[in-house]
Amino acid sequence: MRVFNFSAGPAALPEEVLRQAADEMLDWRGSGMSVMEMSHRGREFMSIHEEALTDLRELLQAPASHRCLFLQGGGLGENAIVPMNMLGKRDVADFVVTGSWSQKSLKEAGKYCKPHVAASGETADGFTRAPKRGEWQLSDDPAYVHLCTNETIHGVETFDIPDLGDIPLVADVSSHVLSRPLDVAKYGVMFGGAQKNIGIAGVTVVVVREDLLDRALSICPSAFEWRTVAENNSMFNTPPTYPIYIAGLVFKWLKRQGGLKEIEARNLEKSKLLYDTIDASSFYLNKVERESRSRMNVPFFLADESRNEDFLAGAKARGLMQLKGHKSVGGMRASIYNAVPLEGVKALVEYMKEFERTRA
Amino acid sequence: MRVFNFSAGPAALPEEVLRQAADEMLDWRGSGMSVMEMSHRGREFMSIHEEALTDLRELLQAPASHRCLFLQGGGLGENAIVPMNMLGKRDVADFVVTGSWSQKSLKEAGKYCKPHVAASGETADGFTRAPKRGEWQLSDDPAYVHLCTNETIHGVETFDIPDLGDIPLVADVSSHVLSRPLDVAKYGVMFGGAQKNIGIAGVTVVVVREDLLDRALSICPSAFEWRTVAENNSMFNTPPTYPIYIAGLVFKWLKRQGGLKEIEARNLEKSKLLYDTIDASSFYLNKVERESRSRMNVPFFLADESRNEDFLAGAKARGLMQLKGHKSVGGMRASIYNAVPLEGVKALVEYMKEFERTRA
């Protein structure tokens, strides 16, 4: 029996993707090999790689100005890889701090430059909002502005992406990329670990505007230098072939669902159902301001936190898994990525209502 | 039908491992989840991770002085990650150059220090030998000595590992780790991409002596700083969970085969059969001196290279795949890693003999 999996990442995958991966495990389409066993330079894997890239570009509607790269190292790796690729001759980068992930990016950038906090979404209740462009205090000539457009731990999503003119916007989109259409042209760089909406841990997607590929510091490792990676079509070093294959299966699944417009409609429905349930009750609460609420990661608290363990045990008994909040904020968190079906969210809210009825 | 796969990496995996991965794909041992979907912080994946580490330590007979880490970035990533972790206050590192991989390591280290060539195995025939310790000209106070103990492209393996006293030996063991017992205590650092004998592309194994964990440069990205990775038990960033799971299955398979002593015996038999076939004929040749011949990667040439395409086409028709040599050296290469069975090598030498008979 498959459970409903609300993990923040690595996270639920579409069951169709898992079935196809299992079916093709010993022999990929008559090749006599598993995808895991293929040379990355061979015809078979090259076709898998090209198709994944083409489908990703189509889903994102990535303009010709932007390159899509597959790297390794995840979001935390990119926290160093971004400044090493983006600083050029500048020594300041600006950060909009909206939660744990942008805090980590800020701290890591301090190894390479003087990071400047342009705005913070921290309030007396913790990180509960995405500061508006009017609140950002940019420095004079930053190399770039860093923004985490969906904070996985705090459940804060940024919906308004401002035009910063000549200043490149670098966005950590790890936990909401592919959940809705994004206007790629507005971003200098988008990056994300794959283990939420893209696929599995071990591959990182970087989308970078071509004219930004000449800014790398000499200390940037070649394997993480975007120009080198781009010039070698993400094959400067052996790429994480199987994670790329799984990402490709997820992209095909997304296209079968109708693409990002359709997925956005489903994600709206799922997140509305969950937030409405929380808001309709004083038994549960979410502290994020309404217009910054993430559609992917929904942290919530029981008003009486002494019931937390009881709540989690009951959830587990119903096959509602991985609902415990991040240790840094406590409470609960339901991550409802693309692969979590509406039925999963329905089962969760039914359980929440039942728990409230029987315990209140 | 499964083929015999002589790819240099990503490479053949034991069929038992693939079958188990397929069987467990939708529901790992009653968890209701695929391993791909598990939080890396959850009980289920933590147990997979711990078991993989324990089995790896047991197979390597790693002493308590050494830490085993899982990272990302592969061998090429480590070419930068090693100097960033190992230079400390020194600005020279020594390199024994035995082929393409040590050449690449040397070049990349130049981003961070003055690399010194202590010895080279290059001859008029290309890289054909592993220089002996007596030939190494070490610099006065190198941060470390780098050695690629098995050159995947040139088929040169180093069997004598010298004692360098206080100078740490850093070995790129990517393409022969787990093929035979190695005395881990002799190495300051061993590293290897997983896509040969460990598992699949996307995870890198680093074995490092604990007292070397205090040498990292401040510019080293946190996600690749070995001390940070060690202190977080390889979970500073989200680890490549599924590649670690597959590595764990391979480690169990190796233990079932009888461990590294037994695997070494099989690898000796396989490589002897292939080299004997080459040496018994003037139709085929291998240029590597006998005592430096790799047991894992066997490059060979047809005396008449105009027959190369014909040879490869006939091999493919018999299900003998990925035998083309690396483009930088040409000819043929049979990589006969642990997962390539003796039957595969027998089929290859039968084909080689038949090809010689019918074409000579």
XYZ file of C-alpha atoms in Angstrom:
720
model
C 0.000 0.000 0.000
C 1.309 3.442 -0.987
C 1.052 6.191 1.614
C 0.404 9.910 1.160
C 3.822 11.473 1.560
C 4.067 15.092 2.719
C 7.861 15.164 2.942
C 9.552 18.507 2.217
C 12.155 16.773 0.092
C 13.209 14.280 -1.055
C 9.504 14.056 -1.675
C 6.630 12.193 -3.304
C 6.997 11.201 -6.952
C 4.199 10.402 -9.398
C 3.408 6.693 -9.133
C 3.467 6.434 -12.946
C 7.090 7.595 -12.911
C 8.061 4.980 -10.349
C 6.270 2.227 -12.298
C 8.028 3.161 -15.519
C 11.416 3.299 -13.773
C 10.816 -0.153 -12.290
C 9.631 -1.572 -15.633
C 12.689 -0.249 -17.493
C 15.216 -1.084 -14.772
C 16.858 -4.145 -16.328
C 16.485 -3.284 -19.979
C 15.862 0.212 -21.248
C 13.867 -0.090 -24.464
C 15.658 -3.116 -25.843
C 19.156 -1.785 -25.162
C 19.893 -4.736 -22.877
C 21.090 -2.275 -20.228
C 19.696 -0.357 -17.309
C 19.854 3.422 -17.656
C 22.137 3.210 -14.609
C 24.667 1.242 -16.680
C 24.845 3.464 -19.740
C 27.881 5.483 -20.663
C 26.932 9.143 -20.534
C 28.623 9.495 -23.941
C 26.603 6.721 -25.538
C 23.766 7.228 -27.994
C 21.136 5.919 -25.581
C 21.897 8.181 -22.655
C 22.551 11.183 -24.900
C 18.995 10.822 -26.197
C 17.621 10.647 -22.641
C 19.590 13.745 -21.686
C 18.544 15.750 -24.742
C 14.901 14.868 -24.304
C 14.965 15.859 -20.636
C 16.520 19.220 -21.509
C 14.049 19.842 -24.332
C 11.062 18.990 -22.134
C 12.376 21.152 -19.283
C 12.802 24.106 -21.639
C 9.309 23.564 -23.000
C 7.726 23.340 -19.545
C 9.547 26.466 -18.366
C 9.049 28.187 -21.724
C 12.702 29.144 -21.358
C 13.706 31.836 -23.850
C 16.707 31.349 -26.152
C 18.671 33.800 -23.990
C 18.835 31.263 -21.161
C 20.795 28.025 -20.814
C 19.501 25.045 -18.822
C 22.221 23.079 -17.031
C 22.319 19.943 -14.905
C 24.848 20.091 -12.080
C 25.520 18.418 -8.747
C 25.680 19.783 -5.216
C 22.089 20.828 -4.545
C 20.847 24.168 -3.276
C 23.454 24.379 -0.528
C 26.193 23.740 -3.062
C 24.811 26.560 -5.203
C 25.078 28.938 -2.248
C 28.830 28.925 -2.924
C 28.664 28.163 -6.643
C 26.461 31.211 -7.346
C 28.849 33.848 -5.920
C 31.840 32.064 -7.486
C 30.085 32.345 -10.861
C 28.416 35.729 -10.467
C 30.712 38.128 -8.624
C 33.074 38.989 -11.478
C 34.911 42.148 -10.381
C 32.242 43.200 -7.871
C 32.515 42.457 -4.158
C 28.962 43.039 -2.949
C 25.841 40.912 -3.440
C 22.410 41.808 -2.089
C 20.069 39.423 -0.292
C 16.362 39.523 0.390
C 16.028 37.364 3.478
C 12.717 35.562 3.772
C 13.612 32.460 5.805
C 16.193 29.802 6.557
C 17.265 29.183 2.982
C 18.039 32.790 2.095
C 19.787 33.109 5.479
C 22.028 30.188 4.543
C 22.719 31.681 1.110
C 23.652 34.999 2.726
C 26.012 33.349 5.176
C 27.787 31.214 2.567
C 28.221 34.178 0.197
C 30.239 35.821 2.981
C 33.083 33.483 2.034
C 33.423 35.271 -1.287
C 32.063 38.829 -0.942
C 30.377 41.328 1.323
C 26.751 40.269 1.432
C 24.248 43.064 2.033
C 20.783 42.457 3.492
C 18.470 44.419 1.218
C 15.298 43.430 3.069
C 14.091 40.946 5.650
C 10.746 39.262 6.093
C 11.348 38.541 9.771
C 8.675 39.673 12.201
C 7.924 38.978 15.867
C 6.379 35.692 14.640
C 9.493 34.668 12.704
C 9.699 34.716 8.911
C 6.129 35.362 7.863
C 6.220 37.559 4.771
C 7.955 38.378 1.500
C 9.055 42.047 1.545
C 7.789 44.055 -1.422
C 10.179 45.630 -3.926
C 9.455 49.062 -2.390
C 10.992 47.846 0.885
C 14.212 46.544 -0.678
C 17.231 48.748 0.062
C 19.683 47.731 -2.642
C 23.353 48.609 -2.384
C 25.013 50.844 -4.994
C 26.373 48.311 -7.426
C 25.590 44.767 -6.325
C 26.805 41.875 -8.463
C 23.307 40.431 -8.138
C 20.255 40.262 -5.903
C 19.531 36.887 -4.313
C 15.988 35.839 -3.532
C 14.619 32.514 -2.354
C 11.254 32.553 -4.051
C 9.851 29.759 -1.904
C 11.112 29.182 1.604
C 10.604 25.464 2.222
C 10.862 25.658 6.004
C 8.879 28.834 6.675
C 6.306 28.392 3.906
C 6.831 31.887 2.471
C 6.459 32.257 -1.299
C 7.257 35.333 -3.399
C 4.742 35.957 -6.159
C 5.823 39.421 -7.391
C 9.126 39.308 -9.231
C 10.318 42.881 -9.791
C 12.276 44.193 -12.748
C 15.703 45.153 -11.445
C 17.003 46.651 -14.668
C 20.660 45.779 -15.171
C 21.030 43.999 -11.841
C 20.672 40.250 -12.319
C 18.139 38.529 -10.094
C 19.323 35.163 -8.756
C 16.466 33.019 -7.479
C 16.593 29.846 -5.444
C 13.484 28.173 -6.850
C 14.236 24.723 -5.391
C 10.897 24.103 -3.740
C 8.416 25.615 -6.183
C 9.925 25.404 -9.655
C 7.504 23.665 -12.045
C 4.594 24.245 -9.649
C 3.308 27.129 -11.820
C 4.501 29.123 -14.831
C 7.400 31.477 -14.042
C 8.587 34.189 -16.430
C 12.149 32.969 -16.933
C 13.136 36.171 -18.751
C 12.869 38.062 -15.454
C 15.628 36.003 -13.873
C 19.364 36.198 -14.410
C 19.729 32.837 -12.729
C 17.295 30.279 -11.350
C 18.585 27.255 -9.489
C 17.054 24.367 -7.661
C 17.834 20.983 -6.182
C 15.701 18.378 -7.926
C 14.294 16.587 -4.897
C 10.977 18.432 -4.764
C 9.186 18.972 -8.090
C 11.915 17.945 -10.546
C 12.914 14.455 -9.496
C 15.323 12.973 -6.994
C 18.252 14.215 -4.923
C 21.592 14.274 -6.733
C 20.930 16.631 -9.606
C 20.652 20.419 -9.547
C 19.040 22.476 -12.271
C 20.560 25.866 -13.121
C 18.928 28.183 -15.650
C 21.260 31.047 -16.480
C 21.145 33.932 -18.910
C 23.895 33.437 -21.439
C 25.474 36.890 -20.998
C 26.152 36.123 -17.319
C 28.527 33.286 -18.159
C 31.638 35.486 -18.171
C 31.740 36.423 -14.480
C 33.263 33.381 -12.811
C 36.047 33.818 -10.271
C 39.288 31.958 -11.014
C 38.800 29.906 -7.822
C 35.544 28.415 -9.119
C 35.970 24.647 -9.564
C 35.707 23.763 -13.262
C 32.989 21.201 -12.574
C 30.818 23.990 -11.139
C 31.758 26.799 -13.512
C 28.602 27.410 -15.456
C 30.391 28.426 -18.676
C 32.413 25.211 -18.647
C 29.297 23.194 -17.880
C 27.335 24.988 -20.612
C 30.072 24.573 -23.228
C 30.131 20.854 -22.464
C 26.336 20.509 -22.502
C 26.343 19.486 -18.805
C 28.857 16.704 -19.536
C 32.142 18.248 -18.418
C 32.141 15.650 -15.698
C 30.036 12.504 -15.610
C 26.503 13.788 -15.015
C 24.220 12.121 -12.455
C 22.697 10.021 -15.212
C 19.935 8.211 -13.337
C 18.649 11.324 -11.523
C 18.528 13.043 -14.945
C 16.559 10.095 -16.354
C 14.045 10.294 -13.486
C 13.728 14.067 -13.995
C 13.003 13.339 -17.650
C 10.207 10.940 -16.673
C 8.755 13.601 -14.351
C 8.865 16.176 -17.169
C 6.938 13.793 -19.451
C 4.408 13.209 -16.662
C 3.992 16.973 -16.235
C 3.391 17.370 -19.946
C 0.776 14.592 -19.844
C -0.976 16.441 -17.006
C -1.292 19.480 -19.262
C 1.832 21.442 -18.345
C 2.372 24.150 -15.755
C -0.925 26.015 -16.261
C -2.893 22.913 -15.382
C -0.536 21.980 -12.539
C -0.921 25.487 -11.122
C -4.704 25.107 -11.090
C -4.390 21.828 -9.176
C -1.865 23.307 -6.757
C -4.170 26.256 -6.122
C -7.028 23.914 -5.341
C -4.898 21.760 -3.027
C -3.369 24.660 -1.115
C -6.688 26.526 -0.820
C -8.327 23.460 0.684
C -5.588 23.137 3.281
C -5.298 26.833 4.190
C -9.103 27.163 4.375
C -9.214 24.257 6.797
C -6.535 25.853 8.966
C -8.161 29.304 8.858
C -11.652 27.981 9.632
C -10.459 26.630 12.961
C -8.822 28.048 16.059
C -7.433 24.568 16.719
C -4.819 25.046 13.940
C -2.904 28.121 12.856
C -0.535 29.318 10.143
C 1.405 32.523 10.807
C 2.338 33.544 7.268
C 0.596 36.604 5.791
C -1.983 35.505 3.254
C -0.393 36.964 0.142
C 2.967 35.283 0.920
C 1.651 31.836 1.701
C 3.433 29.052 -0.106
C 1.367 26.733 -2.270
C 3.985 24.034 -1.844
C 4.954 24.011 1.837
C 2.235 24.616 4.403
C 3.569 24.885 7.957
C 0.924 24.894 10.642
C 0.712 24.645 14.396
C -1.713 23.072 16.796
C -2.894 25.767 19.195
C -2.194 23.240 21.935
C 1.261 21.955 21.079
C 1.119 19.277 23.759
C -1.030 17.334 21.233
C 1.689 17.259 18.548
C 2.827 13.674 19.087
C -0.760 12.481 19.293
C -1.552 14.252 16.011
C 1.445 12.747 14.216
C 0.738 9.232 15.496
C -2.857 9.397 14.283
C -1.744 10.723 10.923
C 0.759 7.936 10.501
C -1.888 5.353 11.346
C -3.897 6.716 8.393
C -0.928 6.634 5.989
C -0.365 10.414 6.144
C 3.410 10.539 6.434
C 6.238 12.983 7.131
C 4.058 15.771 8.554
C 6.405 16.843 11.332
C 7.581 20.459 10.963
C 11.242 21.336 10.543
C 13.050 21.164 13.866
C 13.967 24.858 13.657
C 10.317 25.967 13.704
C 8.475 23.003 15.202
C 4.804 22.237 14.649
C 3.626 20.558 11.461
C 4.364 20.991 7.792
C 2.521 19.537 4.828
C 4.533 19.770 1.638
C 2.072 19.380 -1.191
C 4.267 19.276 -4.265
C 3.010 18.450 -7.746
C 3.103 14.710 -7.091
C 0.874 14.889 -4.001
C -2.623 14.310 -5.374
C -5.731 16.218 -4.333
C -6.894 12.993 -2.661
C -3.907 13.220 -0.336
C -4.809 16.743 0.745
C -8.450 15.704 1.160
C -7.380 12.826 3.377
C -5.249 15.201 5.418
C -7.963 17.803 5.990
C -10.487 15.074 6.855
C -8.060 13.785 9.448
C -7.401 17.304 10.772
C -11.123 17.907 11.211
C -11.642 14.548 12.853
C -8.691 15.120 15.193
C -10.088 18.506 16.168
C -13.590 17.050 16.735
C -12.355 14.248 18.943
C -9.709 16.178 20.886
C -11.101 19.721 21.175
C 18.023 -9.939 -23.199
C 20.813 -8.418 -21.119
C 24.063 -7.604 -22.920
C 27.651 -7.788 -21.687
C 28.553 -4.194 -20.942
C 32.213 -3.146 -21.050
C 31.566 0.553 -20.453
C 34.266 2.470 -18.561
C 31.638 4.205 -16.443
C 28.783 4.545 -15.784
C 29.186 0.806 -16.040
C 27.636 -2.621 -15.583
C 25.836 -3.348 -12.312
C 25.116 -6.758 -10.799
C 21.785 -7.974 -12.160
C 20.712 -8.932 -8.620
C 21.095 -5.297 -7.587
C 18.938 -4.087 -10.466
C 16.261 -6.698 -9.716
C 16.106 -5.703 -6.058
C 15.933 -1.993 -6.948
C 13.068 -2.691 -9.359
C 11.235 -4.866 -6.806
C 11.495 -2.230 -4.082
C 10.774 0.759 -6.319
C 7.185 1.480 -5.279
C 7.300 0.324 -1.692
C 10.509 -0.088 0.263
C 9.950 -2.854 2.804
C 6.404 -1.927 3.706
C 7.110 1.779 4.141
C 4.617 2.632 1.398
C 7.301 4.803 -0.234
C 10.038 4.492 -2.799
C 13.541 5.116 -1.466
C 13.512 8.036 -3.912
C 10.687 9.641 -1.936
C 12.125 9.355 1.561
C 13.250 12.322 3.588
C 16.978 11.977 4.190
C 16.250 12.776 7.845
C 13.657 10.037 8.226
C 14.203 6.775 10.082
C 13.978 4.682 6.904
C 16.616 6.484 4.894
C 18.872 6.978 7.914
C 18.973 3.198 8.288
C 19.836 2.746 4.591
C 22.597 5.337 4.896
C 24.080 3.870 8.070
C 24.056 0.356 6.664
C 25.776 1.478 3.466
C 28.487 3.245 5.473
C 28.979 0.258 7.777
C 29.239 -2.165 4.854
C 31.641 0.123 2.995
C 33.896 0.371 6.053
C 33.781 -3.392 6.457
C 34.618 -4.072 2.807
C 37.491 -1.569 2.876
C 38.522 -2.648 6.378
C 38.782 1.075 7.049
C 40.624 1.812 10.294
C 39.044 4.026 12.990
C 41.464 6.791 11.985
C 39.608 7.294 8.694
C 36.191 8.789 7.968
C 34.022 7.626 5.049
C 31.981 10.393 3.433
C 29.414 10.575 0.652
C 29.640 13.725 -1.437
C 28.621 14.972 -4.876
C 30.642 16.224 -7.835
C 32.504 13.106 -8.958
C 36.218 12.720 -9.553
C 36.469 15.940 -11.553
C 34.779 17.827 -8.741
C 37.295 16.371 -6.289
C 40.136 17.724 -8.424
C 39.234 21.137 -6.995
C 37.750 19.924 -3.719
C 40.958 18.094 -2.738
C 43.298 21.110 -2.911
C 40.661 23.323 -1.250
C 40.559 20.824 1.629
C 44.218 19.822 1.769
C 46.433 22.836 1.121
C 46.191 24.502 4.528
C 49.066 26.993 4.691
C 51.147 25.237 2.025
C 51.164 26.316 -1.594
C 52.688 23.315 -3.347
C 51.186 19.903 -4.077
C 53.024 17.083 -5.853
C 51.602 14.958 -8.645
C 52.595 11.587 -10.052
C 51.249 11.746 -13.593
C 50.259 8.385 -15.019
C 47.561 9.314 -17.534
C 44.637 11.579 -18.384
C 43.067 11.610 -14.938
C 46.168 12.646 -13.023
C 46.844 15.226 -15.752
C 43.399 16.700 -15.158
C 43.947 16.718 -11.401
C 47.269 18.502 -11.877
C 45.745 21.150 -14.106
C 42.797 21.868 -11.819
C 45.031 22.114 -8.732
C 46.780 24.989 -10.508
C 43.766 27.126 -9.611
C 44.712 26.871 -5.949
C 48.456 26.181 -5.668
C 51.692 25.508 -7.530
C 51.408 21.897 -8.654
C 54.714 20.069 -9.032
C 55.145 17.037 -11.307
C 57.025 14.533 -9.136
C 57.092 11.827 -11.800
C 55.517 10.958 -15.123
C 54.682 7.631 -16.673
C 54.645 9.020 -20.200
C 56.789 7.227 -22.783
C 57.055 7.341 -26.562
C 53.972 5.081 -26.566
C 51.956 7.419 -24.348
C 51.145 6.666 -20.724
C 52.259 3.081 -20.319
C 53.696 2.710 -16.814
C 53.430 3.662 -13.158
C 56.714 5.265 -12.033
C 58.261 3.593 -8.988
C 58.767 5.478 -5.720
C 62.500 5.681 -6.445
C 61.730 7.802 -9.515
C 59.499 10.284 -7.700
C 61.140 13.686 -7.198
C 59.108 15.190 -4.402
C 59.280 18.902 -3.645
C 60.520 20.156 -0.274
C 57.318 20.462 1.672
C 54.311 19.487 -0.429
C 50.831 19.680 1.107
C 50.239 16.217 -0.305
C 51.177 13.839 -3.112
C 48.431 13.052 -5.619
C 48.316 9.710 -7.373
C 45.652 8.219 -9.619
C 46.009 4.567 -8.700
C 44.072 3.371 -11.736
C 44.015 5.364 -14.944
C 40.702 4.504 -16.563
C 41.636 5.733 -20.028
C 45.217 4.465 -20.291
C 44.741 1.247 -18.334
C 47.647 1.888 -15.955
C 47.280 0.636 -12.388
C 49.614 1.318 -9.465
C 50.147 -1.687 -7.219
C 52.974 -0.468 -4.961
C 51.797 2.218 -2.548
C 54.865 3.728 -0.865
C 55.099 5.034 2.682
C 55.588 8.796 2.418
C 56.077 9.431 6.120
C 54.403 12.673 7.133
C 53.325 13.620 3.626
C 49.712 12.607 3.032
C 49.048 10.506 -0.044
C 45.882 11.483 -1.923
C 44.681 8.761 -4.267
C 42.048 8.928 -6.963
C 40.786 5.358 -6.716
C 37.642 5.938 -8.813
C 38.073 3.079 -11.225
C 39.502 0.298 -9.067
C 38.250 0.843 -5.524
C 36.555 -2.334 -4.224
C 38.219 -4.436 -6.953
C 40.773 -5.798 -4.448
C 41.811 -5.114 -0.841
C 43.650 -1.797 -0.387
C 45.485 -0.872 2.802
C 43.493 2.225 3.724
C 45.961 3.184 6.468
C 48.528 4.017 3.778
C 46.343 6.769 2.346
C 45.670 10.228 3.721
C 42.728 10.518 1.324
C 41.073 8.173 -1.129
C 38.316 9.424 -3.385
C 36.253 8.015 -6.179
C 33.173 8.635 -8.266
C 30.731 5.775 -7.736
C 29.943 4.941 -11.349
C 32.417 2.064 -11.703
C 32.579 -0.413 -8.803
C 30.515 1.434 -6.170
C 27.215 2.137 -7.847
C 25.838 4.881 -10.070
C 26.885 8.380 -11.091
C 25.880 11.122 -8.668
C 27.659 10.104 -5.490
C 31.350 10.395 -4.647
C 33.060 8.470 -1.875
C 35.809 10.204 0.101
C 37.822 8.330 2.732
C 39.901 10.777 4.739
C 42.179 10.472 7.748
C 40.607 12.389 10.589
C 43.679 14.503 11.385
C 43.601 15.978 7.853
C 40.224 17.619 8.436
C 41.696 20.918 9.652
C 43.359 22.085 6.439
C 40.499 23.534 4.404
C 40.893 26.896 2.713
C 38.309 29.541 3.628
C 37.127 29.581 -0.004
C 36.084 25.926 0.142
C 32.291 25.664 -0.306
C 30.725 24.345 2.900
C 28.961 21.545 1.030
C 32.379 20.253 -0.072
C 34.367 20.960 3.084
C 35.177 17.528 4.393
C 35.104 18.573 8.071
C 31.630 20.043 7.661
C 30.483 16.972 5.752
C 32.020 14.661 8.380
C 30.511 16.551 11.326
C 27.107 16.262 9.661
C 27.529 12.576 8.808
C 27.329 13.360 5.067
C 24.010 15.180 5.575
C 25.075 18.829 5.609
C 23.172 19.133 2.376
C 20.604 16.689 1.048
C 22.662 13.655 0.072
C 22.070 11.873 -3.251
C 19.791 9.413 -1.513
C 19.006 6.985 -4.311
C 22.630 6.661 -5.502
C 23.577 5.932 -1.865
C 20.853 3.261 -1.708
C 22.165 1.611 -4.894
C 25.720 1.733 -3.513
C 24.398 0.002 -0.406
C 22.871 -2.766 -2.541
C 26.200 -3.178 -4.351
C 28.047 -3.412 -1.014
C 25.662 -6.187 0.120
C 26.215 -7.978 -3.187
C 29.987 -7.727 -2.723
C 29.697 -9.187 0.765
C 27.596 -12.059 -0.588
C 30.318 -12.754 -3.170
C 32.822 -13.177 -0.342
C 34.248 -9.672 -0.043
C 37.273 -8.117 -1.684
C 39.617 -11.110 -1.440
C 37.240 -13.235 -3.469
C 36.473 -10.390 -5.880
C 40.211 -9.894 -6.401
C 40.604 -13.554 -7.334
C 37.832 -13.259 -9.905
C 39.250 -10.019 -11.276
C 42.663 -11.630 -11.599
C 41.157 -14.507 -13.546
C 39.164 -12.201 -15.820
C 42.044 -9.830 -16.559
C 44.550 -12.665 -17.064
C 42.273 -14.299 -19.613
C 41.968 -11.065 -21.574
C 45.639 -10.017 -21.423
C 46.752 -13.570 -22.298
C 44.515 -13.483 -25.352
C 45.971 -10.154 -26.432
C 49.568 -11.214 -25.777
C 49.161 -14.566 -27.587
C 48.375 -12.787 -30.823
C 50.061 -10.234 -33.035
C 46.593 -9.242 -34.262
C 45.923 -7.382 -30.968
C 48.247 -5.365 -28.763
C 48.331 -3.601 -25.400
C 51.143 -1.113 -24.808
C 51.176 -0.964 -21.010
C 54.143 -2.544 -19.214
C 53.067 -5.814 -17.635
C 53.470 -4.870 -13.984
C 51.356 -1.713 -14.436
C 48.491 -3.283 -16.340
C 45.080 -2.420 -14.958
C 42.837 -5.287 -13.938
C 39.808 -3.069 -14.497
C 40.387 -1.222 -17.766
C 42.052 -3.084 -20.603
C 42.795 -0.872 -23.601
C 43.913 -2.728 -26.694
C 44.498 -2.035 -30.342
C 44.017 -3.978 -33.514
C 47.346 -4.106 -35.331
C 45.388 -3.125 -38.422
C 43.251 -0.223 -37.217
C 41.292 -0.080 -40.463
C 39.359 -3.048 -39.020
C 38.140 -1.125 -35.952
C 34.600 -0.437 -37.134
C 34.231 -3.986 -38.388
C 35.392 -5.302 -34.997
C 32.956 -3.104 -33.077
C 30.012 -3.971 -35.316
C 30.641 -7.703 -34.888
C 30.964 -7.276 -31.128
C 27.694 -5.408 -30.923
C 25.938 -8.092 -32.938
C 27.035 -10.562 -30.224
C 25.831 -8.337 -27.356
C 29.365 -7.207 -26.421
C 28.781 -3.499 -25.853
C 30.704 -0.266 -25.305
C 34.106 -1.581 -26.384
C 35.251 1.519 -28.236
C 38.389 3.091 -26.741
C 38.402 6.590 -25.346
C 38.576 9.146 -28.150
C 41.895 10.516 -26.803
C 43.697 7.192 -27.340
C 41.547 5.376 -29.903
C 41.439 1.611 -30.332
C 39.405 -0.565 -28.005
C 38.884 -0.733 -24.277
C 37.226 -3.438 -22.246
C 36.363 -2.292 -18.757
C 35.882 -5.410 -16.692
C 34.682 -4.106 -13.365
C 33.400 -6.302 -10.550
C 29.940 -6.592 -12.107
C 31.221 -7.916 -15.444
C 31.079 -11.696 -15.034
C 33.747 -14.128 -16.185
C 31.252 -15.289 -18.825
C 31.371 -11.811 -20.328
C 35.151 -11.901 -20.644
C 34.997 -15.429 -22.056
C 32.489 -14.263 -24.667
C 34.768 -11.352 -25.528
C 37.923 -13.440 -25.984
C 36.002 -16.029 -28.014
C 34.845 -13.225 -30.270
C 38.373 -11.763 -30.494
C 39.775 -15.126 -31.526
C 37.034 -15.690 -34.053
C 37.482 -12.200 -35.492
C 41.216 -12.810 -35.843
C 40.634 -16.222 -37.497
C 38.188 -14.902 -40.041
C 39.919 -11.606 -40.816
C 43.666 -12.349 -40.475
